[in-house]
Short mmCIF file of C-alpha atoms and ligand atoms in Angstrom, two decimals:
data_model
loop_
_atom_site.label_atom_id
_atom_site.label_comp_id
_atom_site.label_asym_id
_atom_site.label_seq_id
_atom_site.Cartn_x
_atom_site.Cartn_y
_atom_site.Cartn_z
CA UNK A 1 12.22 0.49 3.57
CA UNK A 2 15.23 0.25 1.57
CA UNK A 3 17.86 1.44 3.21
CA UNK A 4 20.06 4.46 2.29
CA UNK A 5 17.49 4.71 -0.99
CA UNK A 6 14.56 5.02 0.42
CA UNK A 7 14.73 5.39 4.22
CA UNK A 8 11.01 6.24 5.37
CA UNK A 9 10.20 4.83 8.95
CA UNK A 10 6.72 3.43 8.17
CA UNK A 11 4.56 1.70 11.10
CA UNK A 12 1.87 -1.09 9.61
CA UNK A 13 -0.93 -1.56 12.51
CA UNK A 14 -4.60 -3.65 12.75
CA UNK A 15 -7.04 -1.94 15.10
CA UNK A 16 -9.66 -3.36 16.98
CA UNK A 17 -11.95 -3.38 14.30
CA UNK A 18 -9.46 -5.53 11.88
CA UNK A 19 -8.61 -2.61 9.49
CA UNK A 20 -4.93 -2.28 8.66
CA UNK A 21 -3.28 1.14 8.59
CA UNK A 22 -0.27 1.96 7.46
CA UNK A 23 1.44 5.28 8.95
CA UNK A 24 4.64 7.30 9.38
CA UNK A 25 6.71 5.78 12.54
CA UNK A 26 7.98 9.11 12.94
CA UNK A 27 6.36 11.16 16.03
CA UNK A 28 4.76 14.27 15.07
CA UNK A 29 6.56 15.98 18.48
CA UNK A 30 10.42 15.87 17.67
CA UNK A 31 10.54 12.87 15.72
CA UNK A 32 11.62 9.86 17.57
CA UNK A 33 10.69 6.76 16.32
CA UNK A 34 7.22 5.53 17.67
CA UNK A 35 7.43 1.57 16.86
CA UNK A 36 10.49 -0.58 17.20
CA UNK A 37 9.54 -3.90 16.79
CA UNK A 38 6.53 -5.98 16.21
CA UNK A 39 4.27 -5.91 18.99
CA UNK A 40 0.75 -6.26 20.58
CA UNK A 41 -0.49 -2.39 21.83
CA UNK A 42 -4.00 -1.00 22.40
CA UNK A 43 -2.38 2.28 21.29
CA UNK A 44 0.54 3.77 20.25
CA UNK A 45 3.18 5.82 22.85
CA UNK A 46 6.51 7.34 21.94
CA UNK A 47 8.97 6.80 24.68
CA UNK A 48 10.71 9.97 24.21
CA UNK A 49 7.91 12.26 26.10
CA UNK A 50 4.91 10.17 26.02
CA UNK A 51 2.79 10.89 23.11
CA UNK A 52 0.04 8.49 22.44
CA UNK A 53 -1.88 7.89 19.20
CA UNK A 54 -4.78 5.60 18.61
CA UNK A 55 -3.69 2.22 16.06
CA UNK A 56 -5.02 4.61 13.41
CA UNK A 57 -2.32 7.39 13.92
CA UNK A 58 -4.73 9.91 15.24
CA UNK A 59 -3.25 12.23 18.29
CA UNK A 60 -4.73 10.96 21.53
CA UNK A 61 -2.27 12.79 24.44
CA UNK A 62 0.76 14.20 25.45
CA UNK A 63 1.73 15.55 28.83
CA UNK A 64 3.30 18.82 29.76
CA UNK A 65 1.16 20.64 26.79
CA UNK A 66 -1.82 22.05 28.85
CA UNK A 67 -0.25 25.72 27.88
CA UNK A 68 0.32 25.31 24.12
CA UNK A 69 -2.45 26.65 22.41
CA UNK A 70 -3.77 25.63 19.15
CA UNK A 71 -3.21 22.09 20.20
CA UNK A 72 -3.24 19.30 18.89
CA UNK A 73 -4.48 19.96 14.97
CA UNK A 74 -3.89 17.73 12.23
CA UNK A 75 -0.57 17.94 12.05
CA UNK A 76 0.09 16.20 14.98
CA UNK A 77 -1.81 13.06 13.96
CA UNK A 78 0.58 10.19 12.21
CA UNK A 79 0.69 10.78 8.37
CA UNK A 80 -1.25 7.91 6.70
CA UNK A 81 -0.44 6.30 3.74
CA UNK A 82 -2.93 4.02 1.38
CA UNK A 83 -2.62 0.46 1.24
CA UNK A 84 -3.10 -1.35 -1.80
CA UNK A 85 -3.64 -5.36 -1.00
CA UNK A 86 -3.15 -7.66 -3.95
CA UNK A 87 -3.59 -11.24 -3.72
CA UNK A 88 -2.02 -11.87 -0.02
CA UNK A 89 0.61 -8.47 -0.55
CA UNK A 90 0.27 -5.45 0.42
CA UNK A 91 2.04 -1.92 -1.22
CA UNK A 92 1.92 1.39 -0.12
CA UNK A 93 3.44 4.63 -2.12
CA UNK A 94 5.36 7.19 -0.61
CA UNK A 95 3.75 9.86 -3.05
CA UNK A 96 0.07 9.81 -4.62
CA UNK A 97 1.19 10.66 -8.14
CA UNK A 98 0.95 7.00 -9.14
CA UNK A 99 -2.19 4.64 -7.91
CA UNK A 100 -1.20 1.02 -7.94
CA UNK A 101 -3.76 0.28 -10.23
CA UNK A 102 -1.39 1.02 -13.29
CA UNK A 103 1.44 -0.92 -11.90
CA UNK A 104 -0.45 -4.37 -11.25
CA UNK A 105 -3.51 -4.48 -13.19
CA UNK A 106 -2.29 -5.76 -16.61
CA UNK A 107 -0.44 -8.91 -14.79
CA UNK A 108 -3.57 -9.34 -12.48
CA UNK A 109 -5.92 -9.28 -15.69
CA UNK A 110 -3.91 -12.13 -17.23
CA UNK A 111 -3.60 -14.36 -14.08
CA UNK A 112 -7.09 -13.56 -12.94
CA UNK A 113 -8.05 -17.27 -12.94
CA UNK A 114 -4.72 -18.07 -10.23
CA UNK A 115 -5.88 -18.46 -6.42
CA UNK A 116 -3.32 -16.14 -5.11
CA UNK A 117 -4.89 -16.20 -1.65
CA UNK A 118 -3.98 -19.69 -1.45
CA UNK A 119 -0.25 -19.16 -1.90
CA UNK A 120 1.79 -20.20 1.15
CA UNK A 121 5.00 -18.62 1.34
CA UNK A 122 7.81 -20.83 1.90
CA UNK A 123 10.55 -19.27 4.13
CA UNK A 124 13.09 -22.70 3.59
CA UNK A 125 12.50 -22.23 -0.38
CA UNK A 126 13.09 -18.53 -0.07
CA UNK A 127 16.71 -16.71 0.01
CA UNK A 128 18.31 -13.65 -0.38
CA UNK A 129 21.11 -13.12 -3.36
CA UNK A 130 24.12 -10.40 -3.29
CA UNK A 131 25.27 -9.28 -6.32
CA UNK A 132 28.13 -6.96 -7.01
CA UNK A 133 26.49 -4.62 -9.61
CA UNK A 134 24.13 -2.21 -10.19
CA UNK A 135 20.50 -3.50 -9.48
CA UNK A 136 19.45 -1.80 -13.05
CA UNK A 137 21.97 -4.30 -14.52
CA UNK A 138 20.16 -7.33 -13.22
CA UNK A 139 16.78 -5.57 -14.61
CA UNK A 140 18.16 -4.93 -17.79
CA UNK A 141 19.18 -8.74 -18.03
CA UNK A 142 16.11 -10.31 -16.40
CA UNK A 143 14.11 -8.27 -19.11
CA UNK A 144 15.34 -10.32 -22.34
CA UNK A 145 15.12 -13.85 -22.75
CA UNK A 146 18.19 -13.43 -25.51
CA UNK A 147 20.69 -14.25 -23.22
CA UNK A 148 18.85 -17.78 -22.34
CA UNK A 149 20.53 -19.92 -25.46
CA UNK A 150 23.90 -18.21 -24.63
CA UNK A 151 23.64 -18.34 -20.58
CA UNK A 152 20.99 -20.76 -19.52
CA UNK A 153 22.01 -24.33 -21.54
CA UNK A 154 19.24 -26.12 -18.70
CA UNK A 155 16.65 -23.45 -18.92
CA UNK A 156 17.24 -23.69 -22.82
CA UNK A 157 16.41 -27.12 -22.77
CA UNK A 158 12.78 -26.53 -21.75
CA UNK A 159 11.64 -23.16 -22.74
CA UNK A 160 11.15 -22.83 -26.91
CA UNK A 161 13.07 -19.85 -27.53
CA UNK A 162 11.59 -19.24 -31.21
CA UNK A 163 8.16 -18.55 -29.46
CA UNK A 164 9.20 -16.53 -26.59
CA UNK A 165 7.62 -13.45 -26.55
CA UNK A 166 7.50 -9.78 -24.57
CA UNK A 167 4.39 -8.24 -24.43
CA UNK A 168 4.80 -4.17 -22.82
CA UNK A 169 2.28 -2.77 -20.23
CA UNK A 170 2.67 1.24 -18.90
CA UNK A 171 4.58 0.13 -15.98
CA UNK A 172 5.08 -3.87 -16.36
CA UNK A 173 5.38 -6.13 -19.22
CA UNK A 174 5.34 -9.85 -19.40
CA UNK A 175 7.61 -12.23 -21.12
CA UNK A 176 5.58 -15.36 -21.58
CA UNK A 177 7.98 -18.93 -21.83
CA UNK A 178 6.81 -21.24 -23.78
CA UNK A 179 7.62 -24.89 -23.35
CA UNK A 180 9.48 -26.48 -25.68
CA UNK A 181 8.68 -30.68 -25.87
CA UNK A 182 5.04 -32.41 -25.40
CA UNK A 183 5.90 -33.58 -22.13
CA UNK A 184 7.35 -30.70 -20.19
CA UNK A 185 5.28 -29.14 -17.31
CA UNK A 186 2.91 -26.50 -18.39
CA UNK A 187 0.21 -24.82 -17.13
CA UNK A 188 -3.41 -26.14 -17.22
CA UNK A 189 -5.35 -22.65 -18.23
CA UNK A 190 -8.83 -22.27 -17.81
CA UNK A 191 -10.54 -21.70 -21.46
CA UNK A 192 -11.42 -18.12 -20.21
CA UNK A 193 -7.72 -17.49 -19.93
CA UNK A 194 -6.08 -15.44 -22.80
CA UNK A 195 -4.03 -17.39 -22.91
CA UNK A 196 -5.85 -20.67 -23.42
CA UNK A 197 -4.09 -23.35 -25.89
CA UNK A 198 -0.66 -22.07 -25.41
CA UNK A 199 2.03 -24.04 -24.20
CA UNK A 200 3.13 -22.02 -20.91
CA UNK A 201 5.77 -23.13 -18.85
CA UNK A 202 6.25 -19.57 -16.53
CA UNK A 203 4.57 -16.20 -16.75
CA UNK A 204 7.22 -13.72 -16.08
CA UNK A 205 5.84 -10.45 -14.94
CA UNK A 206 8.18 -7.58 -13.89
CA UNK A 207 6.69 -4.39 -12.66
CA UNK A 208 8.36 -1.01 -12.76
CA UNK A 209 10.88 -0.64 -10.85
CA UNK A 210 12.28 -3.79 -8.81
CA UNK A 211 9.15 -6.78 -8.83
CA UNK A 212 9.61 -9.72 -10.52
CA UNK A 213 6.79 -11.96 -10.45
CA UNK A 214 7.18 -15.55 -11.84
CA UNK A 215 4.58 -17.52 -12.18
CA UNK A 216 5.29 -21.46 -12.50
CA UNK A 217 3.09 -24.34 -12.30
CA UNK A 218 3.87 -24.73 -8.58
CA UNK A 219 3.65 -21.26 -7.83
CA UNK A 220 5.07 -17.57 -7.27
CA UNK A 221 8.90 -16.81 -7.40
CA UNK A 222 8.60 -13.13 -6.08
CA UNK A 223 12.18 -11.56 -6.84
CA UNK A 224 12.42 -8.06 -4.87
CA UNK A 225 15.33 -6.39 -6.45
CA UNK A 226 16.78 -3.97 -3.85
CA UNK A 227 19.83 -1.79 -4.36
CA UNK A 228 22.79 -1.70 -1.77
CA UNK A 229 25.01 0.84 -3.15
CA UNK A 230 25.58 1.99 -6.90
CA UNK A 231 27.36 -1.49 -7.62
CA UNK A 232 25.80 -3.95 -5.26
CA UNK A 233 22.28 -5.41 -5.27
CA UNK A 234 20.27 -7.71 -3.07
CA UNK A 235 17.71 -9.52 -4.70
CA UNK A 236 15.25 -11.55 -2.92
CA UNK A 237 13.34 -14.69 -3.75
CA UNK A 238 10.28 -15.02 -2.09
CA UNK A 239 8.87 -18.45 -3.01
CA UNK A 240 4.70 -18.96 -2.87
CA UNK A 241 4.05 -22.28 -3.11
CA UNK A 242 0.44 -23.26 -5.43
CA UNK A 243 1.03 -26.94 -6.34
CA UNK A 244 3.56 -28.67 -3.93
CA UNK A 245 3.04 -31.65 -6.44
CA UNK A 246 4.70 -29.34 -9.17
CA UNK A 247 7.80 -28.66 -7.64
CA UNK A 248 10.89 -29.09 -8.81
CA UNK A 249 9.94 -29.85 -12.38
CA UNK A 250 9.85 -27.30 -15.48
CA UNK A 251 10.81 -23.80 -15.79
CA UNK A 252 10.92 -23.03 -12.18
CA UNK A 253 12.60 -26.24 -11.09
CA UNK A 254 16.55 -25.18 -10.67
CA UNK A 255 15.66 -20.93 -9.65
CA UNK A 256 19.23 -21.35 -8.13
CA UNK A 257 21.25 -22.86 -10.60
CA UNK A 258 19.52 -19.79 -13.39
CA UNK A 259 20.61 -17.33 -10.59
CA UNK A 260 23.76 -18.42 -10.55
CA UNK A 261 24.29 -17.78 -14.29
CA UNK A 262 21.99 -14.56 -14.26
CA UNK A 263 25.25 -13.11 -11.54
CA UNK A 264 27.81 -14.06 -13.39
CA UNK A 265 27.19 -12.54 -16.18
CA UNK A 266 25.62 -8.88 -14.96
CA UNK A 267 28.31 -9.23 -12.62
CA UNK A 268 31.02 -9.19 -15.69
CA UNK A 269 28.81 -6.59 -17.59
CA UNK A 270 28.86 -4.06 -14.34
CA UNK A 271 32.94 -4.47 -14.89
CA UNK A 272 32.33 -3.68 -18.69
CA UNK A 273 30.17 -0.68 -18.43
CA UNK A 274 32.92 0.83 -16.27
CA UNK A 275 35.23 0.69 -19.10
CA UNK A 276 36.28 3.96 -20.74
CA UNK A 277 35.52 2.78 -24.45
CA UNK A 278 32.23 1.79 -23.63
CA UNK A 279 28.85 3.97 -24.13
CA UNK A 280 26.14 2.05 -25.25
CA UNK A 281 24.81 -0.53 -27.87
CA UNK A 282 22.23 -0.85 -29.84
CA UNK A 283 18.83 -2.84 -28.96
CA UNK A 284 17.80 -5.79 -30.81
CA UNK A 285 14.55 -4.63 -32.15
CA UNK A 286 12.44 -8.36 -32.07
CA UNK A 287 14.54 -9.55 -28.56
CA UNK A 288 15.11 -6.72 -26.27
CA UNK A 289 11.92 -4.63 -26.60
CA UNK A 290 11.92 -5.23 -22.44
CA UNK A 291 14.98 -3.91 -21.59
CA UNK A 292 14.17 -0.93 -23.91
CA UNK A 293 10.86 -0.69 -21.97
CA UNK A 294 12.74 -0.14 -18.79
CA UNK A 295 15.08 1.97 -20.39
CA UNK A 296 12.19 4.23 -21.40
CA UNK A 297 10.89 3.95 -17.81
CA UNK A 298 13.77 5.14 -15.74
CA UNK A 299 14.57 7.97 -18.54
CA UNK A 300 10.92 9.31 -18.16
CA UNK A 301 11.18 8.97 -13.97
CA UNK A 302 14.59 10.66 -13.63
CA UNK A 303 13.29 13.18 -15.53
CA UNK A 304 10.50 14.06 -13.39
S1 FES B 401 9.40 12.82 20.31
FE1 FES B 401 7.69 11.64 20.73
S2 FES B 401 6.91 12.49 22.50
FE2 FES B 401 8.60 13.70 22.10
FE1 FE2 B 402 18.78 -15.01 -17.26
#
C-alpha cells in the first residue's frame, strides 16, 4: 500500500494446503477492515458483526442474516487478486490490464543464470531514505548514468563511463556498468549469459514505475521508490545478500555515500523546476535515452 497514492487494504494469507492468496481486507458487509496485523487464523472473522471467510476469501457465515434472501452470492466473497512470485518477491496488480510478465521478463531473461532464491535479505544493510522532491525526479536521475562524472567522483573511479550503456525494454530498461581497471570486482558470467566477456560491475534494472533492481557481485540492492506527497519521496533499499565475500568492494560497495549525492542534487533540481523561467530541456540523444524512456512511460499512462 502506498499511502495517500494508492490506499487499497489488501490481506496476503497461506491456507492449509500452502497456497498463498492475496485478497481485499475490506469486508464485503459494510467494509470494516478484516485483518489488522499479522497473525495465525484457521479463518478469517470481521469484528464488526462477525463475518467469517475461509483463508481463501470465500464467504463462510454471518449471523443475524437468516431473512435476507439471495444470500450470500459472489459478491460477498473477498475480491482476489493474482500473485505473481519472482525469485523470492511477490507482486500483485490492482487492475488486470497489465500481466507482470511485461514488466519483469526482459531483466529476468538477462539474469536467468542468478540464484535469486538464495538471496537473504539483510534488514541491518537495508534503510529507508527521505527525500524532499518529487519521486519522478529521483527516477529521472537514477535513469542516466551522465550525471556519474559530474556527481559520483568514487563511483567514477570504477565504472568506465565511455562504455556505459542503456538498453530500453516496454516497461524496464537496463543500464549495464562496466568496470573500468583489470582488477575491479566484476561479475563471473556463465558463457550462456548474454552477456558473457563483458566487464560488468552492476546490472541496473529499473522497472516501470518505482523498482530499481541492482544487481552487484554480492547481490540485490532493491530500491522501492515511494512517493510521500508531490515534493517528498521515500525510497527504500532493500539489500539481498548473494556473495557475503563480495561485499563492500566495487560498484555496490559505498550505496550510501552514491545516495547521498543522488539527494543532493534531485533535491536542488526539485527547487529548479519550481522556478518560473524554467520549462524543459532538451535530452541528450546518446546519454539520456532512459530518462526519455520514462518520460514516454508516464506520458502514455496519464493518458490512459
Ligand atoms: S462490516 Fe464486517 S461483519 Fe459487518
Ligand atoms: Fe546517481
Amino acid at each position: 500500500m502506498l499511502e495517500h497514492y494508492i490506499d487499497e487494504p489488501l490481506l496476503l494469507s497461506r491456507d492449509k494446503t500452502g497456497e498463498l492468496h492475496c485478497l481485499s481486507n475490506v469486508c464485503t458487509h459494510r467494509g470494516n477492515i478484516v485483518v489488522e496485523r499479522a497473525c495465525k487464523l484457521n479463518d478469517l472473522r470481521c469484528k464488526y458483526h462477525g463475518r467469517r471467510f475461509n483463508l481463501n476469501g470465500d464467504f463462510v457465515s454471518m449471523p443475524e442474516f437468516k431473512e435476507v434472501i439471495d444470500f450470500p452470492t459472489a459478491a460477498d466473497n473477498l475480491t482476489t487478486l493474482p500473485l505473481h512470485a519472482i525469485g523470492k518477491w511477490l507482486f500483485t496488480s490492482l487492475s488486470h490490464t497489465h500481466p507482470a510478465d511485461a514488466f519483469f521478463a526482459d531483466m529476468l531473461k538477462r539474469i536467468e543464470w542468478m540464484p535469486l532464491q538464495d538471496f537473504r535479505f539483510r534488514p541491518e544493510l537495508s534503510r529507508d531514505y527521505v527525500i524532499e522532491a518529487n519521486w519522478a525526479l529521483y527516477c529521472e536521475n537514477y535513469l542516466e548514468g551522465f550525471h556519474i562524472p559530474f556527481v559520483h567522483a568514487g563511483l567514477n573511479s570504477v565504472i568506465d563511463y565511455g562504455n556505459y550503456t542503456t538498453e530500453l525494454f516496454r516497461y524496464s530498461n537496463l543500464q549495464l556498468g562496466i568496470a573500468k581497471d583489470d582488477d575491479e570486482l566484476v561479475f563471473d558470467l556463465p558463457t550462456h549469459s548474454p552477456d558473457h566477456g563483458k566487464r560488468i560491475a552492476g546490472y541496473y534494472f529499473w522497472v516501470f514505475p518505482n523498482l530499481m533492481f541492482n544487481f552487484y557481485p554480492w547481490g540485490l540492492s532493491l530500491n522501492v521508490v515511494k512517493p510521500m506527497g508531490v515534493s517528498r519521496t521515500k525510497v527504500s533499499f532493500l539489500s539481498y545478500v548473494w556473495d557475503e565475500n563480495k561485499l563492500r568492494q566495487g560498484a555496490g560497495a559505498d550505496l550510501h555515500q552514491v545516495e547521498m549525492e543522488d539527494e543532493d542534487i534531485v533535491q536542488h533540481v526539485q527547487k529548479g523546476i519550481r522556478s518560473r523561467f524554467y520549462k524543459h530541456g532538451r535530452y541528450s540523444v546518446k546519454r539520456e535515452t532512459g530518462t526519455h524512456h520514462f518520460h514516454q512511460l508516464l506520458a502514455e499512462f496519464m493518458n490512459k
